[in-house]
Coordinates of C-alpha atoms and ligand atoms in Angstrom, one line a residue:
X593 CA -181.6 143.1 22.0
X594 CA -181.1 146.4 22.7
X595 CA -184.1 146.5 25.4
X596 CA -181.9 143.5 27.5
X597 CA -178.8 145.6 26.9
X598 CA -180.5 148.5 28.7
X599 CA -181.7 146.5 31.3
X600 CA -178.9 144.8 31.8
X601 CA -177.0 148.5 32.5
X602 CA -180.0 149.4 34.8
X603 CA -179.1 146.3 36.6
X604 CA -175.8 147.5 36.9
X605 CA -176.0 151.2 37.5
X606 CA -178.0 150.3 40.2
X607 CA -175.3 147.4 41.7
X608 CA -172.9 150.3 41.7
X609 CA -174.8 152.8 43.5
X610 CA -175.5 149.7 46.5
X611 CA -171.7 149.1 46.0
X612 CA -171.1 152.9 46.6
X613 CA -173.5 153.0 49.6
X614 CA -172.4 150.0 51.8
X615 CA -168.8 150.9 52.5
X616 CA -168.7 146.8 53.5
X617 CA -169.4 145.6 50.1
X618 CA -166.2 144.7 48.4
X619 CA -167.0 142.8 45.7
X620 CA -170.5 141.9 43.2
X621 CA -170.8 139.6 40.6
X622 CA -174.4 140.1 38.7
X623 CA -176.2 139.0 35.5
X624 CA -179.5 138.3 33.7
X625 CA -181.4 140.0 36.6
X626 CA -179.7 138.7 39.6
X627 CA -177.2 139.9 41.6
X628 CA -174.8 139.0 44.4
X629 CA -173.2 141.6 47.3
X630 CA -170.2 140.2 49.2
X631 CA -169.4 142.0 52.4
X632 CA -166.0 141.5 53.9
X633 CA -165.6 139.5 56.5
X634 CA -164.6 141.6 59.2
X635 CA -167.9 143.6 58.7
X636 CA -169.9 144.4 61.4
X637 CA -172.8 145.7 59.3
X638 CA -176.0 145.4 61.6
X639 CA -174.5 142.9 64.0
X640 CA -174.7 140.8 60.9
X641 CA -178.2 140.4 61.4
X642 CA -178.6 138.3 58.1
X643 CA -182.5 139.7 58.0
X644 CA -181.7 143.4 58.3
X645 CA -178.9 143.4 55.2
X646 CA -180.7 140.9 52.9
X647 CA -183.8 143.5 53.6
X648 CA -181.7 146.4 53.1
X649 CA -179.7 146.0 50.2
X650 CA -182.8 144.2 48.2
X651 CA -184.9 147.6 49.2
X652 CA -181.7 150.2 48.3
X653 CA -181.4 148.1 45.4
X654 CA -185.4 148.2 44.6
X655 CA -185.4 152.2 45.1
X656 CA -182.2 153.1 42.9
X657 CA -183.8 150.1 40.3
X658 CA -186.9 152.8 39.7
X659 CA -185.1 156.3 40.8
X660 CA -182.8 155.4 37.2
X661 CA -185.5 154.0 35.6
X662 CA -185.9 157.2 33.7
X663 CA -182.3 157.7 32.4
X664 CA -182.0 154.1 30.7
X665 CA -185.8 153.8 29.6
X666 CA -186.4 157.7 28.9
X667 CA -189.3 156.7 26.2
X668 CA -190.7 153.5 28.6
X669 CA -193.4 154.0 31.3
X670 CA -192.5 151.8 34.6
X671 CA -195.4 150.2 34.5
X672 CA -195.7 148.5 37.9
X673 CA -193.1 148.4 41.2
X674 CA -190.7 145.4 40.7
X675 CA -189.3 143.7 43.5
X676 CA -186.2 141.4 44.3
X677 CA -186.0 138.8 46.0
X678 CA -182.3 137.7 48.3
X679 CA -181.0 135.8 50.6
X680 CA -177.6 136.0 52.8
X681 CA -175.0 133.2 51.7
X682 CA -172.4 133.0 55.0
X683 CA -169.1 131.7 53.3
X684 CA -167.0 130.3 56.3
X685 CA -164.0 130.5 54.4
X686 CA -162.6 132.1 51.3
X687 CA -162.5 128.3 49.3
X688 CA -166.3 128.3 49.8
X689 CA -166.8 131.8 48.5
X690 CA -164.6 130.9 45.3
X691 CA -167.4 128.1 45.1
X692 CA -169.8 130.3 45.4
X693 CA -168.4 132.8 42.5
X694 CA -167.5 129.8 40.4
X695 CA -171.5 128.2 41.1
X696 CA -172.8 131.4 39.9
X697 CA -170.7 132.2 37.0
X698 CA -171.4 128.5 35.6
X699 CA -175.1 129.7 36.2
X700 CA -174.9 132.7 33.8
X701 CA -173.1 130.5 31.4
X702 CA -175.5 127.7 31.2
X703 CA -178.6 130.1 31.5
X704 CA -177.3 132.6 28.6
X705 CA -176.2 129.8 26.5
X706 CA -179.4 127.9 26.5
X707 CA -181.5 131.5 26.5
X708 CA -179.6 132.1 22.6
X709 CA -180.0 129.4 21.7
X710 CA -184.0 129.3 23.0
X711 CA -184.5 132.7 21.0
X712 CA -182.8 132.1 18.2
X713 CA -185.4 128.8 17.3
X714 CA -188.0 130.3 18.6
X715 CA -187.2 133.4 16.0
X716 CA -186.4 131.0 13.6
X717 CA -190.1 129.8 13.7
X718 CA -190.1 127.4 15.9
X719 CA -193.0 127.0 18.8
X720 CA -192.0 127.2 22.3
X721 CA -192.2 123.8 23.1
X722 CA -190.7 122.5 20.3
X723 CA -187.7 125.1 21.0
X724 CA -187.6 123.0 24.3
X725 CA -187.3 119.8 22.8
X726 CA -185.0 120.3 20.7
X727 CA -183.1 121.8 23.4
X728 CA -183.9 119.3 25.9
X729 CA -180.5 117.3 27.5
X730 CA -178.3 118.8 25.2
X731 CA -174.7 119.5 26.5
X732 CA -172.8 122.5 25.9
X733 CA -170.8 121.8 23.0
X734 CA -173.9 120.6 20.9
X735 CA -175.9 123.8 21.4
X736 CA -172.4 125.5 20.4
X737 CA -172.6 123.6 17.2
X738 CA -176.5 124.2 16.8
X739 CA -175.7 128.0 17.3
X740 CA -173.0 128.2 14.5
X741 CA -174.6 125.0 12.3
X742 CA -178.1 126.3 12.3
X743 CA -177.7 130.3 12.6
X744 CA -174.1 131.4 12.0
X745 CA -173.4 132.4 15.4
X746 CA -170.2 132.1 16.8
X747 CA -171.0 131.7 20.6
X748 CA -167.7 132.7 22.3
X749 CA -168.2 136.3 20.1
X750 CA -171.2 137.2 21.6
X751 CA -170.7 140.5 23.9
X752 CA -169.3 139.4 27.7
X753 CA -171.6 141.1 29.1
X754 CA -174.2 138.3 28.2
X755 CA -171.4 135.2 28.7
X756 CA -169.5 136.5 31.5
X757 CA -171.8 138.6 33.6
X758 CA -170.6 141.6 35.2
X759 CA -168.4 142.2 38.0
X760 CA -168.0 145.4 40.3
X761 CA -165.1 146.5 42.8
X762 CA -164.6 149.3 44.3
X763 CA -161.0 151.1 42.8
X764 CA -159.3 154.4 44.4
X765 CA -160.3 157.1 41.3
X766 CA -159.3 160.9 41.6
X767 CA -162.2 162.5 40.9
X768 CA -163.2 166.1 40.2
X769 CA -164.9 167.3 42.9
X770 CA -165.2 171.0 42.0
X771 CA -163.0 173.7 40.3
X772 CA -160.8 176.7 41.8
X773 CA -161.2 179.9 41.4
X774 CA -158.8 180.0 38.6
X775 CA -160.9 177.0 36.9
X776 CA -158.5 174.2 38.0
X777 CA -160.5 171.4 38.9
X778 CA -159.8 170.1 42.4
X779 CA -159.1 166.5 42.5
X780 CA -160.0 164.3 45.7
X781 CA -159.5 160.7 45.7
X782 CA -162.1 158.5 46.0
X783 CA -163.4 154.8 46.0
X784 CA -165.4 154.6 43.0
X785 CA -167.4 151.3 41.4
X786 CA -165.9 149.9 38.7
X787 CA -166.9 147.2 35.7
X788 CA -164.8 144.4 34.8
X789 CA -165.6 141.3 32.9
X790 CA -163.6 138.2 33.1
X791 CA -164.1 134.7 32.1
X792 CA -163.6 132.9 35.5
X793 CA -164.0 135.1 38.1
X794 CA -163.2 132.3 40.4
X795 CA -159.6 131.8 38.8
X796 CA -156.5 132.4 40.7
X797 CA -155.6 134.4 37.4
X798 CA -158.4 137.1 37.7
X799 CA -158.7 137.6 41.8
X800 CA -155.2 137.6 42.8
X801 CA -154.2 140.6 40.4
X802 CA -156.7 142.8 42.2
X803 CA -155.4 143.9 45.7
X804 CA -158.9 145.6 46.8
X805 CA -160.3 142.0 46.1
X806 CA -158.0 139.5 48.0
X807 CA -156.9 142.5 50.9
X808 CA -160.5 142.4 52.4
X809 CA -161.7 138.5 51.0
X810 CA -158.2 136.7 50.9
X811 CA -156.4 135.3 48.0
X812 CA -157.5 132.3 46.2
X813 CA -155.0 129.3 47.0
X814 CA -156.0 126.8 43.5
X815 CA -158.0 127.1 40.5
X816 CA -160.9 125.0 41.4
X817 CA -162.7 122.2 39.1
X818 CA -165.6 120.9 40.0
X819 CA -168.0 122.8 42.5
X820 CA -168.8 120.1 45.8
X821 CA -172.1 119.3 45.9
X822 CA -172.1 120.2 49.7
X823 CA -171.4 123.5 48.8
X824 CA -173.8 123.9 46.9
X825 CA -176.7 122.2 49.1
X826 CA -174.6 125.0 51.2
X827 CA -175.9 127.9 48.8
X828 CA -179.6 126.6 48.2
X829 CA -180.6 126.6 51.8
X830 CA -183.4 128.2 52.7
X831 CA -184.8 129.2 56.6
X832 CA -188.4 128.9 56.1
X833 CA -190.9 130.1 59.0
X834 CA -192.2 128.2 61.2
X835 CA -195.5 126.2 59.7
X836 CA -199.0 127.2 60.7
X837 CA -197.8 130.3 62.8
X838 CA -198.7 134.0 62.0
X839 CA -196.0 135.5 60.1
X840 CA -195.8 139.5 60.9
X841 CA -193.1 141.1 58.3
X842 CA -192.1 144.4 59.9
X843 CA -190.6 147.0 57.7
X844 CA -189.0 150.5 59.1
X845 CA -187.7 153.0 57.4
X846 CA -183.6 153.2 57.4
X847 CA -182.6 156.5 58.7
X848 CA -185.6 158.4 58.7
X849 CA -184.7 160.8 60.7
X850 CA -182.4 162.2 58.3
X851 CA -185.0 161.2 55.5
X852 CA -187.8 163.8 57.1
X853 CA -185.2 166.3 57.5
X854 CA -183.6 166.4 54.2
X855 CA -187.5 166.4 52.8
X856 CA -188.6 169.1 55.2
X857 CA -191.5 167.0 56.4
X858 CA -193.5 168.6 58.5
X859 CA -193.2 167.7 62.5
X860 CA -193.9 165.9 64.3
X861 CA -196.5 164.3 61.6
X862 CA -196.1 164.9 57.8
X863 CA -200.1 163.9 56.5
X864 CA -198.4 163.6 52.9
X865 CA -195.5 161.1 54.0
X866 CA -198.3 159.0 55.9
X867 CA -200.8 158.9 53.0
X868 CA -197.7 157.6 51.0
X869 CA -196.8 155.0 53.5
X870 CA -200.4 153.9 53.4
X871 CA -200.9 153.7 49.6
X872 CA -197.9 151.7 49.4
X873 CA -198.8 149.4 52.0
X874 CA -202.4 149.1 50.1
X875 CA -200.1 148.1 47.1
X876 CA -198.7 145.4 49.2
X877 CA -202.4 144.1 50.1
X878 CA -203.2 144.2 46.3
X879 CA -199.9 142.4 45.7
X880 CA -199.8 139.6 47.8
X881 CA -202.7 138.0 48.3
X882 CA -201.1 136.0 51.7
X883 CA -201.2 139.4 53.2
X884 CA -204.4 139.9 55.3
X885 CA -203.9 142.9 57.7
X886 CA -201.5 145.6 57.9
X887 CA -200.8 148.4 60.9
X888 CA -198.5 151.3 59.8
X889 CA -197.4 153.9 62.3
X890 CA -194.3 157.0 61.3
X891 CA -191.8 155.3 59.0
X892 CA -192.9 151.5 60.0
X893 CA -194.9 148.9 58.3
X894 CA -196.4 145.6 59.7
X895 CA -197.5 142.7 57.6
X896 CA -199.8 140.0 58.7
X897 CA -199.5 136.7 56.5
X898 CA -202.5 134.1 56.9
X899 CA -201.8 131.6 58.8
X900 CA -201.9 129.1 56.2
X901 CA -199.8 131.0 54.1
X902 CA -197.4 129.2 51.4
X903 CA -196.0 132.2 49.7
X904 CA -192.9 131.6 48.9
X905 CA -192.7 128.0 50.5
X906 CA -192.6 129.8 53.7
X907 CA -188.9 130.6 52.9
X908 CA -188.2 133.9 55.1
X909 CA -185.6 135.5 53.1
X910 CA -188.0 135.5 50.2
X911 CA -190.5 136.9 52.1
X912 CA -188.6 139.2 53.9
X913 CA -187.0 140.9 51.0
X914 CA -190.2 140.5 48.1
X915 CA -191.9 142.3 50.9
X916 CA -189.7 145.0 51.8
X917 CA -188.4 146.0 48.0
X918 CA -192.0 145.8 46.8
X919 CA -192.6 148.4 49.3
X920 CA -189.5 150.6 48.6
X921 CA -190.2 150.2 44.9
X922 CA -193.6 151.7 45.4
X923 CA -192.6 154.6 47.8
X924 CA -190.2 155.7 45.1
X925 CA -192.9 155.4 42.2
X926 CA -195.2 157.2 44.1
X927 CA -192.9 159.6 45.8
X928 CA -194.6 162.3 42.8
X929 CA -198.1 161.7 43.4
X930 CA -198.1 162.4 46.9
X931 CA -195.2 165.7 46.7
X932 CA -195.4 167.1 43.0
X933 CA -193.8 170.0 43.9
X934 CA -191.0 168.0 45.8
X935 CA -188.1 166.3 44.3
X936 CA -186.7 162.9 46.0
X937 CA -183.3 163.9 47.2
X938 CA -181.9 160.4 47.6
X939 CA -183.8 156.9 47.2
X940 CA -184.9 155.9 50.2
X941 CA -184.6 152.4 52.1
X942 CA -186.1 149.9 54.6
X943 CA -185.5 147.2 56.8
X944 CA -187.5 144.4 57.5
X945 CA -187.9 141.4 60.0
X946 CA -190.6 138.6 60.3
X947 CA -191.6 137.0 63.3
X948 CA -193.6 134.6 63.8
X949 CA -196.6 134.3 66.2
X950 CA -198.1 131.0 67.4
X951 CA -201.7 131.8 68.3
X952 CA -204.2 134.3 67.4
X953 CA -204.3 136.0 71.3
X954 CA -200.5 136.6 70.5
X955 CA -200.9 137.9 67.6
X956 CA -203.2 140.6 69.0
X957 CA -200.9 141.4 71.7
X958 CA -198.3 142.2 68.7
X959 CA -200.4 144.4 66.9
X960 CA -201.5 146.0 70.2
X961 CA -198.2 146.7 71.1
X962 CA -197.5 148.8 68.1
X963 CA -201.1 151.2 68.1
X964 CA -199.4 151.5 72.3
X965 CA -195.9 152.6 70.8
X966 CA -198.3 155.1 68.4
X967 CA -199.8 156.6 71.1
X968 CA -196.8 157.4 73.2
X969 CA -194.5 158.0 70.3
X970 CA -197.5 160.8 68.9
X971 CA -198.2 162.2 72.0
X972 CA -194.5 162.9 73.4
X973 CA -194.1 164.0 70.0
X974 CA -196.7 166.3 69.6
X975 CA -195.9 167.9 72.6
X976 CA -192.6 168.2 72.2
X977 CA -192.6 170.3 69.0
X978 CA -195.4 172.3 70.4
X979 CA -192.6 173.1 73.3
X980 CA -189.8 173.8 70.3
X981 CA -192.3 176.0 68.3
X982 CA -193.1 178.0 71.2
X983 CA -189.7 179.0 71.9
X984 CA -187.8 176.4 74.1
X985 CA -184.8 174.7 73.2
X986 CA -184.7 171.0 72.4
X987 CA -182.8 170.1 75.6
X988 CA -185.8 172.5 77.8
X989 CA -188.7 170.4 76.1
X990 CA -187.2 166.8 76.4
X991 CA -186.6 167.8 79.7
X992 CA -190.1 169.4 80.5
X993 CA -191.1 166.0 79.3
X994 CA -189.3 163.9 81.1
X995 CA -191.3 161.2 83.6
X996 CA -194.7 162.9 82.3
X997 CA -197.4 160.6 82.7
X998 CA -200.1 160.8 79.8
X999 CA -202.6 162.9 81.9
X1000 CA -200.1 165.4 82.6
X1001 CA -199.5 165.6 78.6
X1002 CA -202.7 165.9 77.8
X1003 CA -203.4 169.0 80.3
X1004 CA -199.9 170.8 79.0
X1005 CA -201.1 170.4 75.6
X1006 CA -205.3 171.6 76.2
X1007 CA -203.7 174.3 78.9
X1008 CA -200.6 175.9 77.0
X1009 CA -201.8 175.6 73.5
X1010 CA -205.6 174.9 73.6
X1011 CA -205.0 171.6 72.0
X1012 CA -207.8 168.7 73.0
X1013 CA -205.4 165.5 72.2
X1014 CA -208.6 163.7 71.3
X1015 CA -209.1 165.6 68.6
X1016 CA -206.2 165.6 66.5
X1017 CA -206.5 163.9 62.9
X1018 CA -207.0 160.1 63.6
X1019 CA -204.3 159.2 61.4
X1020 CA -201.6 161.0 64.3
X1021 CA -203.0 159.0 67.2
X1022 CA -204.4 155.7 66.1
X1023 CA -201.9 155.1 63.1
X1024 CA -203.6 152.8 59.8
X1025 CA -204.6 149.8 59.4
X1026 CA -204.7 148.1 55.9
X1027 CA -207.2 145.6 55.2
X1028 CA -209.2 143.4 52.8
X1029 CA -213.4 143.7 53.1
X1030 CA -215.2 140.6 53.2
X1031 CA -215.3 138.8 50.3
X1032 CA -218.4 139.4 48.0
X1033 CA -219.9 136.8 46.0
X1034 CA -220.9 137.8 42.1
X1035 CA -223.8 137.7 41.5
X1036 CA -225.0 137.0 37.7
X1037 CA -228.8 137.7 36.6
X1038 CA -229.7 137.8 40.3
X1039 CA -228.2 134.4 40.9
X1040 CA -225.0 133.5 43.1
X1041 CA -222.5 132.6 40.5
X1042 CA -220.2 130.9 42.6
X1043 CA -217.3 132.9 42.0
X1044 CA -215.7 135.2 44.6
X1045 CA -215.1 139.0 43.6
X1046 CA -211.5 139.5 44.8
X1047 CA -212.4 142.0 48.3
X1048 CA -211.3 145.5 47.9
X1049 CA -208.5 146.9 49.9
X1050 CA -209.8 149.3 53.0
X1051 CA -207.5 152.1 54.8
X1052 CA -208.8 153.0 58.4
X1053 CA -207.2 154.3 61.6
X1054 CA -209.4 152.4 64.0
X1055 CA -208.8 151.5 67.6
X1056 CA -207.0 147.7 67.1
X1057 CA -206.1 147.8 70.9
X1058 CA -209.4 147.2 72.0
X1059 CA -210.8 143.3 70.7
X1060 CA -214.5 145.1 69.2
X1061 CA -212.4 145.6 65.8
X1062 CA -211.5 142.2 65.5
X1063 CA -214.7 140.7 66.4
X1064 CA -216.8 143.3 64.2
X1065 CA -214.0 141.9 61.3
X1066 CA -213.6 138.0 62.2
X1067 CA -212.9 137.7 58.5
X1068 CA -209.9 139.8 58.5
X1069 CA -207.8 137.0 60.0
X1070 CA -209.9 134.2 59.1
X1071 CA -210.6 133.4 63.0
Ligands
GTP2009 P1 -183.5 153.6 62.0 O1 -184.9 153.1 61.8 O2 -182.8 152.9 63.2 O3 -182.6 153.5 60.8 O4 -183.5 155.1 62.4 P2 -184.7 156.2 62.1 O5 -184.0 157.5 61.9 O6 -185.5 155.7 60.9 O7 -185.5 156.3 63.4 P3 -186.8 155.5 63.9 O8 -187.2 154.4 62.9 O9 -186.6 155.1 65.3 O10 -187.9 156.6 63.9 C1 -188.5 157.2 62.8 C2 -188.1 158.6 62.5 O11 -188.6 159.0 61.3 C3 -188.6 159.6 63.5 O12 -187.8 159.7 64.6 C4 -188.7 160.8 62.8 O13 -187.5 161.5 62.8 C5 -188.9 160.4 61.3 N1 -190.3 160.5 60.9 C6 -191.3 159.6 60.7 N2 -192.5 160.1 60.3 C7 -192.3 161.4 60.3 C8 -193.2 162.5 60.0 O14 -194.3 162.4 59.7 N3 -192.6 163.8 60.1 C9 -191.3 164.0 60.5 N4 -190.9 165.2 60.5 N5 -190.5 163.0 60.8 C10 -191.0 161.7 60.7
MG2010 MG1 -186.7 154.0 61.0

């Protein structure tokens, strides 16, 4: 009990900090380990690109999930990176949102009600199954009666944190920011997450008492009854990528620029912050088994699903977000191993994308493009700083640099500063790809068993421009 009260406030400490992050987010309703953001509808939060917030919040979300980890579990390892999994809901007006609260709600109801119920059998000494059957079709006013009948329990007692769910807004606190010199504490007003619980959250009663609610969402004209089907066919659709097509999930690091700054990491290439990149990206490999191939160059990430892939259904959102918190989740949970004498300032996030390519030639071209964008990026880059360290401004070396053609970098860089281009770390110039070797086949007592040893996970930084890799590797892609 006390283990799902504790996740439980994880779940929520970490709702509040996404609340306190995205100035857009007005309101969230959360429970059992799910969680929904709305943004107000006048935001203009990435062009409203649904893929870039539903990546973004499930990644901040992902990274704050394991930075707290610690303060609610201070005795329990984290044992492996979760992810989260979400999905943008577009509410055309605010009698579909109510819907959608009231839809959810009803959820956490029917869910928490059936989950006591469920544990208290099963604890009671009952198998699983026959826990189920006894459970199976019952309405809600028979497994009230089984609760208090059978075990004493008086369901409308239990905490409201398990019946109700949780609900976050944002309220204007004064807070303490500091204190004077003569020890007053100087106040400063501020928009600050707070917990409520209510019953219906969809009710007139609760949403039109709280101006910060109906101001930026709009009031609630009627209590509603029963949710419209419609809607919710409305709140279960899913975009799904296009069958039989590469799928390439892109990741990119939100504000990295600020990110390497605040870390101090070395310019223009920090090997640490690479080798993290990678060994989270070989955690992806290892995780999903759709993923065959990845290329990762600076703070971005691409991930190549198999053609035939089925993860997920092929729905994108999924896909999108498992992908891109898995990834966050990791960074931060290996954030130690890689700068022990470093502290994480502030969780990082991504965004992600997925695009899909139609044939194999195409797909090349994709992956091409991104080892080109390497080598430009790393070699304006790594002239640029070389210009800044040797005493010109910023403004001197972009212009220096400007129209440049690659040969003309290359001779500024082997006649100013006796660098050979050719010969910096691998890892700078070609960027790293993330793949799975060939299969092997066990062998038992010298005979073939038949079963296939799952193929370990490779890190190179080879040349995937030129089309020797792919053919020395035809497995990779399964071409
Ligand atoms: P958005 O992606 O649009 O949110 O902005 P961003 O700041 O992340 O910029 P962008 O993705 O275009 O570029 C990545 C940025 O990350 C670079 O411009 C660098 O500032 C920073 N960065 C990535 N890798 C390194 C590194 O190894 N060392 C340093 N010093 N900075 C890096
Ligand atoms: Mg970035």
């Amino acid at each position: 009990m006390v283990v799902i009260f504790l996740a439980l406030s994880l779940m929520n400490s970490s709702s509040a900090a996404v609340l306190e992050e995205f100035p857009d987010i007005i309101f969230a309703y959360g429970y059992s380990d799910e969680y929904s953001f709305v943004f107000k509808k006048t935001s203009r939060f990435y062009q409203r690109r649904a893929s870039k917030i539903l990546s973004l919040v499930a990644s901040f979300f992902a990274a704050v999930y394991v930075a707290k980890w610690k303060e609610f579990f201070p005795q329990k390892k984290l044992e492996y990176a979760p992810s989260f999994t979400s999905k943008v809901v577009s509410c055309a007006s605010v009698e579909v949102l109510q819907a959608y609260l009231a839809w959810r709600q009803l959820d956490c109801h029917a869910n928490n009600q059936y989950d006591t119920c469920f544990w208290m059998l099963v604890k009671s000494g009952k198998s699983i199954s026959e826990a189920q059957e006894v459970l199976k079709d019952t309405q809600k006013q028979q497994k009230n009666e089984l609760l208090f009948q059978n075990f004493g329990i008086n369901y409308k007692t239990l905490p409201e944190l398990f019946r109700q769910g949780s609900c976050l807004f944002k309220k204007k606190v004064d807070e303490t920011v500091k204190h004077d010199e003569n020890g007053n504490p100087v106040k400063r007003l501020r928009r600050k997450a707070v917990f409520v619980h209510s019953e219906n959250i969809s009710g007139i009663n609760f949403w039109n008492e709280q101006p910060s609610l109906y101001n930026d969402l709009g009031h609630f004209t009627k209590d509603i009854g029963k949710i419209e089907p419609d809607f919710i066919r409305l709140f279960q659709f899913e975009n799904k990528l296009l069958p039989l097509t590469w799928a390439v999930v892109r990741i990119d690091g939100c504000h990295f620029h600020r990110f390497s700054d605040v870390h101090e990491f070395e310019k223009p290439n920090d090997e640490q912050a690479l080798k993290l990149m990678n060994s989270c990206a070989v955690a992806v490999l290892k995780e999903f088994e759709n993923i065959h191939f990845a290329y990762g160059v600076s703070d971005e990430y691409s991930f190549v699903l198999k053609k035939e892939s089925e993860l997920y259904k092929r729905q994108s959102s999924k896909i999108i977000s498992a992908v891109t918190s898995f990834f966050t989740s990791t960074y931060v949970l290996q954030w130690g191993e890689f700068f022990p004498h470093k502290e994480l300032k502030y969780p990082p996030s991504f965004d992600g994308r997925a695009v899909c390519y139609p044939t194999y030639n195409i797909l090349l071209d994709y992956l091409a493009w991104r080892q080109v964008d390497c080598h430009i990026n790393n070699q304006y880059n790594t002239c640029f700083w070389m210009l800044v360290k040797s005493g010109k401004t910023k403004t001197q070396s972009q212009d220096y640099l400007k129209g440049t053609q690659t040969r003309e970098k290359n001779e500024l860089l082997s006649r100013q500063f006796g660098i050979e281009y050719n010969s910096l770390p691998q890892i700078f110039r070609m960027g790293s790809s993330v793949f799975r070797l060939k299969e092997a086949v066990a062998v038992e007592n010298g005979v073939v068993s038949g079963k296939k040893l799952e193929g370990e996970v490779a890190l190179d930084h080879c040349n995937i421009i030129e089309r020797c890799f792919w053919e020395e590797h035809p497995h990779i892609l399964n071409y």
